[in-house]
Amino acid sequence: MMPLTFAAVGEENMIKKVGGKAETRKFLENLGFVAGAAVTVISQIGGNVIVNIKESRVAVSKEMASKIMV
């Protein structure tokens, strides 16, 4: 397992676990970041990680991305 921040751009990964505080987890779950979901990193710009998840393109901060384990 590794944080999403270390995932290769363009490679599809499976989310294994979402960590962090309860409100952080809830926020990420609402965006579709749940265990078992497929996620692909599109790019990393500045402090953000842009990903494709559930047919949507979402930007999350590196801090949040580091709590998503793939």
PDB file of C-alpha atoms in Angstrom:
ATOM      1  CA  MET A   1       0.000   0.000   0.000  1.00  0.00           C
ATOM      2  CA  MET A   2       1.154   3.521  -0.755  1.00  0.00           C
ATOM      3  CA  PRO A   3      -0.378   6.995  -0.576  1.00  0.00           C
ATOM      4  CA  LEU A   4      -2.105   8.262  -3.728  1.00  0.00           C
ATOM      5  CA  THR A   5       0.580  10.970  -3.945  1.00  0.00           C
ATOM      6  CA  PHE A   6       3.076   8.260  -5.027  1.00  0.00           C
ATOM      7  CA  ALA A   7       0.859   6.732  -7.732  1.00  0.00           C
ATOM      8  CA  ALA A   8       2.116   7.033 -11.317  1.00  0.00           C
ATOM      9  CA  VAL A   9       0.272   9.477 -13.585  1.00  0.00           C
ATOM     10  CA  GLY A  10      -2.105   7.659 -15.938  1.00  0.00           C
ATOM     11  CA  GLU A  11      -2.050   4.410 -13.987  1.00  0.00           C
ATOM     12  CA  GLU A  12      -5.326   3.071 -12.605  1.00  0.00           C
ATOM     13  CA  ASN A  13      -5.148   2.124  -8.925  1.00  0.00           C
ATOM     14  CA  MET A  14      -7.602   0.552  -6.518  1.00  0.00           C
ATOM     15  CA  ILE A  15      -8.295   2.420  -3.286  1.00  0.00           C
ATOM     16  CA  LYS A  16      -7.433   0.158  -0.344  1.00  0.00           C
ATOM     17  CA  LYS A  17      -8.124   2.502   2.563  1.00  0.00           C
ATOM     18  CA  VAL A  18      -9.001   6.114   3.333  1.00  0.00           C
ATOM     19  CA  GLY A  19      -7.412   7.499   6.485  1.00  0.00           C
ATOM     20  CA  GLY A  20      -7.490  10.775   8.357  1.00  0.00           C
ATOM     21  CA  LYS A  21      -9.989  12.334  10.713  1.00  0.00           C
ATOM     22  CA  ALA A  22     -13.662  11.392  10.510  1.00  0.00           C
ATOM     23  CA  GLU A  23     -14.639  14.624   8.718  1.00  0.00           C
ATOM     24  CA  THR A  24     -11.800  14.177   6.204  1.00  0.00           C
ATOM     25  CA  ARG A  25     -12.894  10.608   5.469  1.00  0.00           C
ATOM     26  CA  LYS A  26     -16.535  11.687   5.093  1.00  0.00           C
ATOM     27  CA  PHE A  27     -15.536  14.491   2.700  1.00  0.00           C
ATOM     28  CA  LEU A  28     -13.462  12.085   0.581  1.00  0.00           C
ATOM     29  CA  GLU A  29     -16.200   9.418   0.642  1.00  0.00           C
ATOM     30  CA  ASN A  30     -18.694  11.981  -0.671  1.00  0.00           C
ATOM     31  CA  LEU A  31     -16.332  12.579  -3.609  1.00  0.00           C
ATOM     32  CA  GLY A  32     -16.239   8.836  -4.322  1.00  0.00           C
ATOM     33  CA  PHE A  33     -12.982   7.943  -2.566  1.00  0.00           C
ATOM     34  CA  VAL A  34     -14.054   4.654  -0.988  1.00  0.00           C
ATOM     35  CA  ALA A  35     -12.240   1.344  -0.571  1.00  0.00           C
ATOM     36  CA  GLY A  36     -12.547  -0.708  -3.748  1.00  0.00           C
ATOM     37  CA  ALA A  37     -13.040   2.278  -6.074  1.00  0.00           C
ATOM     38  CA  ALA A  38     -10.742   2.710  -9.073  1.00  0.00           C
ATOM     39  CA  VAL A  39      -8.796   5.971  -9.197  1.00  0.00           C
ATOM     40  CA  THR A  40      -6.408   7.319 -11.853  1.00  0.00           C
ATOM     41  CA  VAL A  41      -4.008  10.212 -11.261  1.00  0.00           C
ATOM     42  CA  ILE A  42      -4.260  12.661 -14.188  1.00  0.00           C
ATOM     43  CA  SER A  43      -1.648  15.144 -13.004  1.00  0.00           C
ATOM     44  CA  GLN A  44      -0.057  16.813 -10.025  1.00  0.00           C
ATOM     45  CA  ILE A  45      -0.124  20.591 -10.247  1.00  0.00           C
ATOM     46  CA  GLY A  46       1.223  22.761  -7.463  1.00  0.00           C
ATOM     47  CA  GLY A  47      -0.103  21.369  -4.211  1.00  0.00           C
ATOM     48  CA  ASN A  48      -2.981  19.485  -5.834  1.00  0.00           C
ATOM     49  CA  VAL A  49      -3.449  16.013  -7.251  1.00  0.00           C
ATOM     50  CA  ILE A  50      -5.950  15.785 -10.125  1.00  0.00           C
ATOM     51  CA  VAL A  51      -7.629  12.379 -10.378  1.00  0.00           C
ATOM     52  CA  ASN A  52     -10.348  10.603 -12.313  1.00  0.00           C
ATOM     53  CA  ILE A  53     -12.742   8.787 -10.010  1.00  0.00           C
ATOM     54  CA  LYS A  54     -16.235   7.462 -10.837  1.00  0.00           C
ATOM     55  CA  GLU A  55     -16.361   9.262 -14.216  1.00  0.00           C
ATOM     56  CA  SER A  56     -15.468  12.599 -12.569  1.00  0.00           C
ATOM     57  CA  ARG A  57     -12.320  14.658 -12.505  1.00  0.00           C
ATOM     58  CA  VAL A  58     -11.523  15.789  -8.971  1.00  0.00           C
ATOM     59  CA  ALA A  59      -8.694  17.849  -7.503  1.00  0.00           C
ATOM     60  CA  VAL A  60      -7.598  17.059  -3.962  1.00  0.00           C
ATOM     61  CA  SER A  61      -4.799  18.619  -1.968  1.00  0.00           C
ATOM     62  CA  LYS A  62      -1.577  16.649  -1.570  1.00  0.00           C
ATOM     63  CA  GLU A  63      -2.387  16.496   2.143  1.00  0.00           C
ATOM     64  CA  MET A  64      -5.726  14.784   1.427  1.00  0.00           C
ATOM     65  CA  ALA A  65      -4.225  12.572  -1.283  1.00  0.00           C
ATOM     66  CA  SER A  66      -1.639  11.340   1.213  1.00  0.00           C
ATOM     67  CA  LYS A  67      -4.504   9.932   3.339  1.00  0.00           C
ATOM     68  CA  ILE A  68      -5.825   7.851   0.412  1.00  0.00           C
ATOM     69  CA  MET A  69      -3.994   4.510   0.267  1.00  0.00           C
ATOM     70  CA  VAL A  70      -3.825   2.556  -2.995  1.00  0.00           C
TER      71      VAL A  70
END
